[in-house]
CSV table of C-alpha atoms in Angstrom, one decimal:
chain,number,residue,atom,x,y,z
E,1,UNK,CA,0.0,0.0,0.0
E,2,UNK,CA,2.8,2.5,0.8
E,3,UNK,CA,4.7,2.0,-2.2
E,4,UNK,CA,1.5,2.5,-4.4
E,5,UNK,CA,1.0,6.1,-2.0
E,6,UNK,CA,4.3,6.7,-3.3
E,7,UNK,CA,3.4,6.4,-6.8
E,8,UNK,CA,0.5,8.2,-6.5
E,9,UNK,CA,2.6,10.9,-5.1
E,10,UNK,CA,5.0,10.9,-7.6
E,11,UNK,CA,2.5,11.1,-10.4
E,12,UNK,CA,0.5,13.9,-8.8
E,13,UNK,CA,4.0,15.9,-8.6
E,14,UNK,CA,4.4,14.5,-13.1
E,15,UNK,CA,0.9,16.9,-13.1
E,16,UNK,CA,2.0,19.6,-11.2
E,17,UNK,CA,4.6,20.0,-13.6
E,18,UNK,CA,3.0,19.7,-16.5
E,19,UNK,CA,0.6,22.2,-15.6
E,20,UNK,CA,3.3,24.7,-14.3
E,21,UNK,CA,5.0,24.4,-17.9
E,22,UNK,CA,1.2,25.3,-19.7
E,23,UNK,CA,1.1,28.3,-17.2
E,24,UNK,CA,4.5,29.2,-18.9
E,25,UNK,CA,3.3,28.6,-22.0
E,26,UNK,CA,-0.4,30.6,-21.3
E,27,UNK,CA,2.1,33.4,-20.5
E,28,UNK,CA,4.9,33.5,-23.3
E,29,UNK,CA,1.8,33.8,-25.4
E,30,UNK,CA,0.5,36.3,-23.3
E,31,UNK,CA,3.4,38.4,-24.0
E,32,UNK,CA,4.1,38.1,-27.7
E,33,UNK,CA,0.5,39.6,-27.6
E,34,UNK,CA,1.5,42.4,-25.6
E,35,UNK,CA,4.6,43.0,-27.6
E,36,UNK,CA,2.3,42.8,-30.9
E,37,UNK,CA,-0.3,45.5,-29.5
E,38,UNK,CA,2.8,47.3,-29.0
E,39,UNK,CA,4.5,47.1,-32.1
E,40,UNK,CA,0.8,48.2,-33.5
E,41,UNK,CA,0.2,50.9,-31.4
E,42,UNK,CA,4.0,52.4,-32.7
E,43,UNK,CA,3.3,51.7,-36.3
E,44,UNK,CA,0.1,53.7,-36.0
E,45,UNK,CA,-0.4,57.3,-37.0
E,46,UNK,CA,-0.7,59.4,-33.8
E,47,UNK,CA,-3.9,60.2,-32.7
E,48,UNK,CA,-5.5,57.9,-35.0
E,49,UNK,CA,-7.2,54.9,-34.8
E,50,UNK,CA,-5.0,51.7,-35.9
E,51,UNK,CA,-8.0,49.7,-36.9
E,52,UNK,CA,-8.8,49.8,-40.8
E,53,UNK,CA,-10.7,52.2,-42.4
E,54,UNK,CA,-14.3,51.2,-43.5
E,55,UNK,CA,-14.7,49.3,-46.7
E,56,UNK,CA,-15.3,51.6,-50.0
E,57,UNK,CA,-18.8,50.9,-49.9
E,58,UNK,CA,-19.2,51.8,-46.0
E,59,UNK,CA,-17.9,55.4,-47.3
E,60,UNK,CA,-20.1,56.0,-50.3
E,61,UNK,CA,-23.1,55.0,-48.4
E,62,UNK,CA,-21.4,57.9,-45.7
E,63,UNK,CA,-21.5,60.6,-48.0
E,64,UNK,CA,-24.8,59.9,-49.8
E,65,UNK,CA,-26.1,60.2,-46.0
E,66,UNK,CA,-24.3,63.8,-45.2
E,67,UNK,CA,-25.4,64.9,-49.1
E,68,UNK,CA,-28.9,64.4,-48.9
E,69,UNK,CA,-28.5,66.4,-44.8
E,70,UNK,CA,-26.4,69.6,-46.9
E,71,UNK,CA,-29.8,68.9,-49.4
E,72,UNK,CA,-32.5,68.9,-46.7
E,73,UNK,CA,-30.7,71.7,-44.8
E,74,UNK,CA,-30.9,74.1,-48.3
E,75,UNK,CA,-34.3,73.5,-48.6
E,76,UNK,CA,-35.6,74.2,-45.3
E,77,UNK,CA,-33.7,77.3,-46.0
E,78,UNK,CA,-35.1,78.0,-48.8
E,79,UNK,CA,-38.6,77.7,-47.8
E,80,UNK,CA,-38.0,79.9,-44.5
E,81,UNK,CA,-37.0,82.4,-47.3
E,82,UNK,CA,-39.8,84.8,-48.0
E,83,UNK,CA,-41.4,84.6,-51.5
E,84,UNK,CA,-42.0,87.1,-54.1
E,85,UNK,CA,-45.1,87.1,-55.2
E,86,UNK,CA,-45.5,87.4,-59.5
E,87,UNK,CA,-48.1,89.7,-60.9
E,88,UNK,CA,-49.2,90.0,-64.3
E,89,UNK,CA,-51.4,92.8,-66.3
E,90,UNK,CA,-53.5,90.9,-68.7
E,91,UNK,CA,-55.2,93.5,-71.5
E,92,UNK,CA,-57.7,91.2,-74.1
E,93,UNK,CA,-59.2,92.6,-77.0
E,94,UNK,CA,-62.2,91.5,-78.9
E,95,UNK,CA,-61.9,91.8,-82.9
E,96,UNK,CA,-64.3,94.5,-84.3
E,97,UNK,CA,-67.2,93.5,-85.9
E,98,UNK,CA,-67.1,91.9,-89.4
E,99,UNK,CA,-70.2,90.9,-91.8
E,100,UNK,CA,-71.0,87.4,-90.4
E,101,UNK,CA,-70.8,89.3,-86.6
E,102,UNK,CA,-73.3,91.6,-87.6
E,103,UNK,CA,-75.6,88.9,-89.5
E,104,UNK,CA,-75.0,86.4,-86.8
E,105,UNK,CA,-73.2,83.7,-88.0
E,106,UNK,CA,-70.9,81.4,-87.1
E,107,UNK,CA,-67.4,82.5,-87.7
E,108,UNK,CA,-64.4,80.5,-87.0
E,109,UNK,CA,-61.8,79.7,-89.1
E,110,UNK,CA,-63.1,81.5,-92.0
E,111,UNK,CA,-60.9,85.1,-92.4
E,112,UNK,CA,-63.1,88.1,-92.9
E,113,UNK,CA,-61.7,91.4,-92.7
E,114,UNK,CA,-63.6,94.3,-90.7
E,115,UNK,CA,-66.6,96.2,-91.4
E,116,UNK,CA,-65.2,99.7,-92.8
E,117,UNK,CA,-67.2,101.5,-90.0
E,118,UNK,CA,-66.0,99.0,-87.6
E,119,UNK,CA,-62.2,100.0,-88.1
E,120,UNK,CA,-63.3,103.5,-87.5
E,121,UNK,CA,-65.2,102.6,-83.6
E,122,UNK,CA,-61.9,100.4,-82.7
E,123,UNK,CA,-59.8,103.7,-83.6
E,124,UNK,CA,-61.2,105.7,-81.0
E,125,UNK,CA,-60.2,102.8,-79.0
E,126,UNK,CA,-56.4,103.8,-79.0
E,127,UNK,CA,-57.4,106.5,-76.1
E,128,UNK,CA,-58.3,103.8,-73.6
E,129,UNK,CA,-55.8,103.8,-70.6
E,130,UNK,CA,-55.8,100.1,-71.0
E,131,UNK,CA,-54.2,100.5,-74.3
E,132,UNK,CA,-51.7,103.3,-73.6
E,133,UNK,CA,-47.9,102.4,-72.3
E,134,UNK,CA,-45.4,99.8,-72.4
E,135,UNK,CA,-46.4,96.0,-73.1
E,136,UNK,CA,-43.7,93.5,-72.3
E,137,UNK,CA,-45.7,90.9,-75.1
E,138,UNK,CA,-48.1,91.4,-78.2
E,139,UNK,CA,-50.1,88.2,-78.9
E,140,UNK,CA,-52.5,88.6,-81.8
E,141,UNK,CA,-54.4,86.1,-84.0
E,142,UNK,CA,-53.1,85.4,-87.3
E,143,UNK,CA,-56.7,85.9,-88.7
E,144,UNK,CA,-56.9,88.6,-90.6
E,145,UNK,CA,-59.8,90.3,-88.7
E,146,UNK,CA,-57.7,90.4,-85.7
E,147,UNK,CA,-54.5,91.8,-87.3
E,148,UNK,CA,-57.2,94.6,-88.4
E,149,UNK,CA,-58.0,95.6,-84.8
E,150,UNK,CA,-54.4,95.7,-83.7
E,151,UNK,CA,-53.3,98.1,-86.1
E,152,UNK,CA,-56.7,100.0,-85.5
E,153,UNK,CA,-56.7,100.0,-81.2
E,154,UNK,CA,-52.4,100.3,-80.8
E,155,UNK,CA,-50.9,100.5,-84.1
E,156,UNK,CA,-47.9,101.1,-82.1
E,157,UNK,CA,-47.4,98.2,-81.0
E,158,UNK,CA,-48.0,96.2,-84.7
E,159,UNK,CA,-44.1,95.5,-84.9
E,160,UNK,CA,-43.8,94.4,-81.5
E,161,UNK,CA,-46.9,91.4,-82.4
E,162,UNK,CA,-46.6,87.4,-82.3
E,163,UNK,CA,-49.2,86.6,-84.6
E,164,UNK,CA,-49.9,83.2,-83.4
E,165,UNK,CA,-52.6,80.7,-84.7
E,166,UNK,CA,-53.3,79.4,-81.6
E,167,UNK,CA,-55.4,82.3,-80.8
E,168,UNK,CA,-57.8,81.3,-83.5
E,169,UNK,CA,-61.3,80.7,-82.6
E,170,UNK,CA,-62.8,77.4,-82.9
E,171,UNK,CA,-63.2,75.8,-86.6
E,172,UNK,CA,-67.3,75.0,-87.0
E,173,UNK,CA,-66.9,73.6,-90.0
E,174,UNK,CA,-69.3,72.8,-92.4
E,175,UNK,CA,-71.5,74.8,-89.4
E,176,UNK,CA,-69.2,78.3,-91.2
E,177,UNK,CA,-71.5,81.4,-92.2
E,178,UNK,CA,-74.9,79.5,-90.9
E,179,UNK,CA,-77.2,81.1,-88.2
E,180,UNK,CA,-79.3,79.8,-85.7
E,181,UNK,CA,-82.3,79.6,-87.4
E,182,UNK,CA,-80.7,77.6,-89.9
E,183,UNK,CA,-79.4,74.8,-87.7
E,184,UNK,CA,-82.0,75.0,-84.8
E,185,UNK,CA,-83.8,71.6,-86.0
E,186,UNK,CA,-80.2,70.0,-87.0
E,187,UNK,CA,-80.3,67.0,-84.4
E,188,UNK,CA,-76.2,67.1,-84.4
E,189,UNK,CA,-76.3,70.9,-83.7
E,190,UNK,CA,-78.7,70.4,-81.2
E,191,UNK,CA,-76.4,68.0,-79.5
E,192,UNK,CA,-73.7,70.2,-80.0
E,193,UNK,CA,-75.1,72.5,-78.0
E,194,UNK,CA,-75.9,70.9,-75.4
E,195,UNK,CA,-72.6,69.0,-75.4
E,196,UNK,CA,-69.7,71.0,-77.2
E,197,UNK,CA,-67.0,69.3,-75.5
E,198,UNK,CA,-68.1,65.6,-76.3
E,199,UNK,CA,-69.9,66.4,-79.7
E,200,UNK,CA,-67.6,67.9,-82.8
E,201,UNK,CA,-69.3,69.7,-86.1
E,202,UNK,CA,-69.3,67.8,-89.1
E,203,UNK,CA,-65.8,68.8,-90.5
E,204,UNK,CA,-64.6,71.1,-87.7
E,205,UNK,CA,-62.5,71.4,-84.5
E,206,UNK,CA,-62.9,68.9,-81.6
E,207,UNK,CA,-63.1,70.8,-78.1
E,208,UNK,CA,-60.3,69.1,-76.3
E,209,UNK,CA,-58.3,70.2,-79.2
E,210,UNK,CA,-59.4,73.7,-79.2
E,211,UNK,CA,-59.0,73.6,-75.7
E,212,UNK,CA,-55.5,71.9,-76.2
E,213,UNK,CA,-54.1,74.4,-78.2
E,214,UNK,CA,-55.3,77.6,-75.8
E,215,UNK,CA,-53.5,75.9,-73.2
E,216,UNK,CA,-50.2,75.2,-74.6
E,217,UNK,CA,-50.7,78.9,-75.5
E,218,UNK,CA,-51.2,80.0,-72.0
E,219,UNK,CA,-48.3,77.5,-70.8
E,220,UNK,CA,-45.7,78.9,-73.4
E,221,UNK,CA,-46.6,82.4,-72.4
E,222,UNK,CA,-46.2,81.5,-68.5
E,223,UNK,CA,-42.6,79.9,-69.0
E,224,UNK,CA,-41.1,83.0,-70.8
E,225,UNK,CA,-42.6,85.0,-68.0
E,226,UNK,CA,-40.9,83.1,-65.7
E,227,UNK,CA,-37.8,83.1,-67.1
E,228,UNK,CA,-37.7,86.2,-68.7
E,229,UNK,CA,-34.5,88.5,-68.4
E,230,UNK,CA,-35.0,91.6,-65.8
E,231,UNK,CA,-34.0,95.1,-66.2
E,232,UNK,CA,-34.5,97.3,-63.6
E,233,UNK,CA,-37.1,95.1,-61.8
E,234,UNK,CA,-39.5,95.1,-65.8
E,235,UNK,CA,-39.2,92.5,-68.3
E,236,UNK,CA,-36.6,93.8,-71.5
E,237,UNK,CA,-39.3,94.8,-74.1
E,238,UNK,CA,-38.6,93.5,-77.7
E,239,UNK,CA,-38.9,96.0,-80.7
E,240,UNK,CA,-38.9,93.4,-83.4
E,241,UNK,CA,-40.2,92.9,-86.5
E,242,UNK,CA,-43.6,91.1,-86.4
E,243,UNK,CA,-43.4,86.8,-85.7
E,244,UNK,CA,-45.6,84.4,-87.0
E,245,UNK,CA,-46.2,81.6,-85.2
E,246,UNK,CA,-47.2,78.6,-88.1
E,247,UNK,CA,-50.7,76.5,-87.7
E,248,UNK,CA,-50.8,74.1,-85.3
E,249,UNK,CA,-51.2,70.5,-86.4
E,250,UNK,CA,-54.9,71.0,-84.8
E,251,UNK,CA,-57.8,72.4,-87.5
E,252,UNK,CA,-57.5,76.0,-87.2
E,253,UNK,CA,-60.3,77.4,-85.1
E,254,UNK,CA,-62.3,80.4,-83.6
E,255,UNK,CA,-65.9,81.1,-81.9
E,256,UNK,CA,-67.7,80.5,-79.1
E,257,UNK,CA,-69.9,77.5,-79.5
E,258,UNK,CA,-72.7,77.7,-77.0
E,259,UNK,CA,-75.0,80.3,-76.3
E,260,UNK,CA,-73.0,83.5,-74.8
E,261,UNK,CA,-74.3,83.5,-70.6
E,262,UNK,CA,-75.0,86.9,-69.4
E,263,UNK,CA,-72.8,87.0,-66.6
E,264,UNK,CA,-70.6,89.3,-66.6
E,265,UNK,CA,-66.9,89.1,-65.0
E,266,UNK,CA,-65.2,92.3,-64.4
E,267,UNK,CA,-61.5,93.4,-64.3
E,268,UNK,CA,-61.0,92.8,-60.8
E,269,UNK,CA,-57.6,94.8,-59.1
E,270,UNK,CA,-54.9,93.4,-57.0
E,271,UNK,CA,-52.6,94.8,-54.3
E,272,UNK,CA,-48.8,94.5,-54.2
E,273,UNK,CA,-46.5,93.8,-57.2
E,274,UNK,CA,-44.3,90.8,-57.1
E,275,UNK,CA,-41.9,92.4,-59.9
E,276,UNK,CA,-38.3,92.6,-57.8
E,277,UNK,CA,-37.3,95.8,-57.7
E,278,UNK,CA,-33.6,96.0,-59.4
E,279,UNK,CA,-31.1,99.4,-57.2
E,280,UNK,CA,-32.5,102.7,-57.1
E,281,UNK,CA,-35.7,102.0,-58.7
E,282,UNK,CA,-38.9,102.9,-57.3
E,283,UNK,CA,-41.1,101.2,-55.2
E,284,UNK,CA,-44.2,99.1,-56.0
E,285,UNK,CA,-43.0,99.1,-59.5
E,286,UNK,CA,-46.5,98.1,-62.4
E,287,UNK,CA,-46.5,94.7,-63.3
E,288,UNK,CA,-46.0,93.3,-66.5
E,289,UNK,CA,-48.2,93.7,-69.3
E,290,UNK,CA,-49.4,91.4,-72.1
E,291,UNK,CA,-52.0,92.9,-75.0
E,292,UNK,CA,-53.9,89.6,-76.4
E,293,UNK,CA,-56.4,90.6,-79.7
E,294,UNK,CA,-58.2,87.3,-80.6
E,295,UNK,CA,-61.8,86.4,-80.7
E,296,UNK,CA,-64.8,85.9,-78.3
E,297,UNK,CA,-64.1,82.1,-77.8
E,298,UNK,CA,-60.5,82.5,-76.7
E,299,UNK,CA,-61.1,85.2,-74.2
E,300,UNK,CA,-64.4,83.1,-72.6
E,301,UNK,CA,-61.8,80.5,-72.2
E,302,UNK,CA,-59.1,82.2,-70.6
E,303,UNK,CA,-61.6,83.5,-67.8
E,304,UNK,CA,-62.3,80.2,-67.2
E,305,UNK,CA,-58.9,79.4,-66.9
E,306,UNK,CA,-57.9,82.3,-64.9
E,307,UNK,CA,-61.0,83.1,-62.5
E,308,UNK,CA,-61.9,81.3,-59.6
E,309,UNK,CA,-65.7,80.2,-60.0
E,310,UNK,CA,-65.9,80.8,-63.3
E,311,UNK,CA,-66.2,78.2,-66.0
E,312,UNK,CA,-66.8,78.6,-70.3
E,313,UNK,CA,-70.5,77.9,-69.7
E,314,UNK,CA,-71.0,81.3,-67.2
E,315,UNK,CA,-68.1,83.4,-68.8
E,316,UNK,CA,-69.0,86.0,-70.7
E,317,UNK,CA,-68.1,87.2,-74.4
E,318,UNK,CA,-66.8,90.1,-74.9
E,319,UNK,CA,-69.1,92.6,-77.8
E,320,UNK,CA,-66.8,93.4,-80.9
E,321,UNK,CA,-64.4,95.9,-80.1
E,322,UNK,CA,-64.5,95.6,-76.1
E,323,UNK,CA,-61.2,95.6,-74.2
E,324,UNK,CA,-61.0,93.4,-71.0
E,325,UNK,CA,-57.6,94.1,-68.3
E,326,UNK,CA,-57.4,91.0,-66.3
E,327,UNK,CA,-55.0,92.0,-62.7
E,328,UNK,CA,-53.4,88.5,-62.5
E,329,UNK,CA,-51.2,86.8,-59.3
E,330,UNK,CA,-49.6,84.0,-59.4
E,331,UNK,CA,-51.3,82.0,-55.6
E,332,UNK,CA,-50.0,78.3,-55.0
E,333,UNK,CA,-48.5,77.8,-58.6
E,334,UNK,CA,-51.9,79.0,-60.5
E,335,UNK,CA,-52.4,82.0,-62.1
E,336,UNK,CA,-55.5,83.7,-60.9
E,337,UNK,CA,-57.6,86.7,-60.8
E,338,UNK,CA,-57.7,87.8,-57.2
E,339,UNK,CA,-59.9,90.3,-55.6
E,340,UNK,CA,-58.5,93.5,-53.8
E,341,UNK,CA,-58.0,92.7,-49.7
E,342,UNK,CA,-60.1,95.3,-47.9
């Protein structure tokens, strides 16, 4: 029994050793770690981080991020900015009276010149404040009855034109030079009446194109506004020779297809003007102004366009001759006639 105790003993003292020697072991390693960290922490840059940098797309990511914060950050700026408001002086002028105006008819596309007394009323015209002064554009339809007027209510202002076939009123078609008394039991017509924009005249101009056409108007008009050049606070006004602005691909058009409404919608005034006012020039400067000369359908459209509450249906046409000043603000993106504050 002893000698096996003695064994035991003896084999417990093998294990003691062997553990001592991994302790040893445990702790060389422990040191060539320590002498590693250190040889890092000398290779590294001072005051900089020795572990590697992200990966590339880590950093693109990390840019994009602080991009769109510089983007956000501008427009918050932005819209704490306060906005000028845009104002625009709209003058429309009716063509004078030709033979089919005074017999009634339908007239659209069909070119007519004045009435020889007619040229004389719209000369008297040419006095009207409305008409007087400075116009930053000269729209006029290419028609020949509306060429007429210009040179009759601002001949001034002839060189300075865009004749532009858009302005023209609707086409009627084989529905040209008839009255009402002629069609009045023509089922179509009837229809047409009731229905212009989903009925068209035999041979003549659908409404959505009509109504196309007077839009891209408007639109064009709008964009050159926006982007116009300034001097001293007012639009540069063109003396140029006279442009004419081709057909459109649409049938050339002109009048007003349904009964004219009897209400009436006035010139209404606005307040400030939004024109930025260039150094040294005067407060509150006018607004721009634009002279349109087309015919009764146009204008009853652009109402409807531009006035809150009104549509075709309840706008009315202008007589022959009459001059309409629309005071126009731009509110939310829209162009709109708005009321005077009180």
């Amino acid at each position: 029994m002893d000698k096996d105790k003695g064994k035991d003993t003896s084999k417990d003292k093998d294990k003691d050793k062997d553990k001592d020697k991994d302790k040893d072991k445990d702790k060389d390693k422990d040191k060539d770690k320590d002498k590693d960290k250190d040889k890092e922490g000398r290779l590294a840059p001072s005051g900089r981080s020795s572990i590697r940098n992200p990966a590339p797309q880590q950093e693109l990511e990390l840019k994009l991020e602080q991009e769109q914060e510089q983007e956000m950050e501008q427009e918050q700026e932005l819209a704490r900015e306060p906005q000028l408001e845009q104002e625009l002086e709209l003058v429309l002028v009716r063509h004078g009276h030709t033979q089919w105006n005074k017999e009634r008819r339908y007239l659209g596309s069909t070119d007519l010149p004045l009435l020889p007394e007619a040229r004389q009323q719209l000369s008297a015209l040419s006095d009207q404040p409305a008409l007087g002064g400075e116009f930053w554009r000269v729209y006029c339809s290419d028609l020949l009855r509306c060429r007429e007027t210009l040179v009759a209510v601002a001949p001034h202002l002839e060189r300075q034109a865009n004749y532009d076939s858009r302005l023209r009123e609707l086409d009627f078609g084989a529905w040209e030079g008839c009255n009402y008394d002629q069609l009045k039991d023509n089922g179509h017509y009837r229809s047409w009446i009731d229905h212009p924009e989903l009925v068209t005249p035999p041979e003549g101009e659908a409404w959505e194109e009509f109504e196309a056409r007077v839009d891209d108007f408007w639109a064009q008009l709008v964009q050159e506004f926006e982007l116009r050049s300034m001097d001293d606070g007012m639009p540069c006004l063109e003396a140029s020779k006279p442009r004419v602005v081709p057909p459109a691909v649409v049938p050339p058009a002109e009048v007003s297809p349904v009964p004219i409404s009897t209400v009436a919608v006035p010139p209404v005034p606005i307040l400030s003007s939004g024109v930025p006012l260039a150094p040294d020039s005067p407060p509150n400067p006018p607004p721009p102004r634009v002279l349109i000369v087309t015919h009764g359908g146009i204008i009853r459209l652009l109402l409807a366009r531009l006035t809150e509450g009104v549509t075709f249906y309840t706008a009315a046409a202008p007589a022959p001759g009459e001059v309409t000043v629309l005071n126009l603000l731009k509110d939310e993106g829209a162009w709109r006639m708005m009321p005077r504050e009180v």
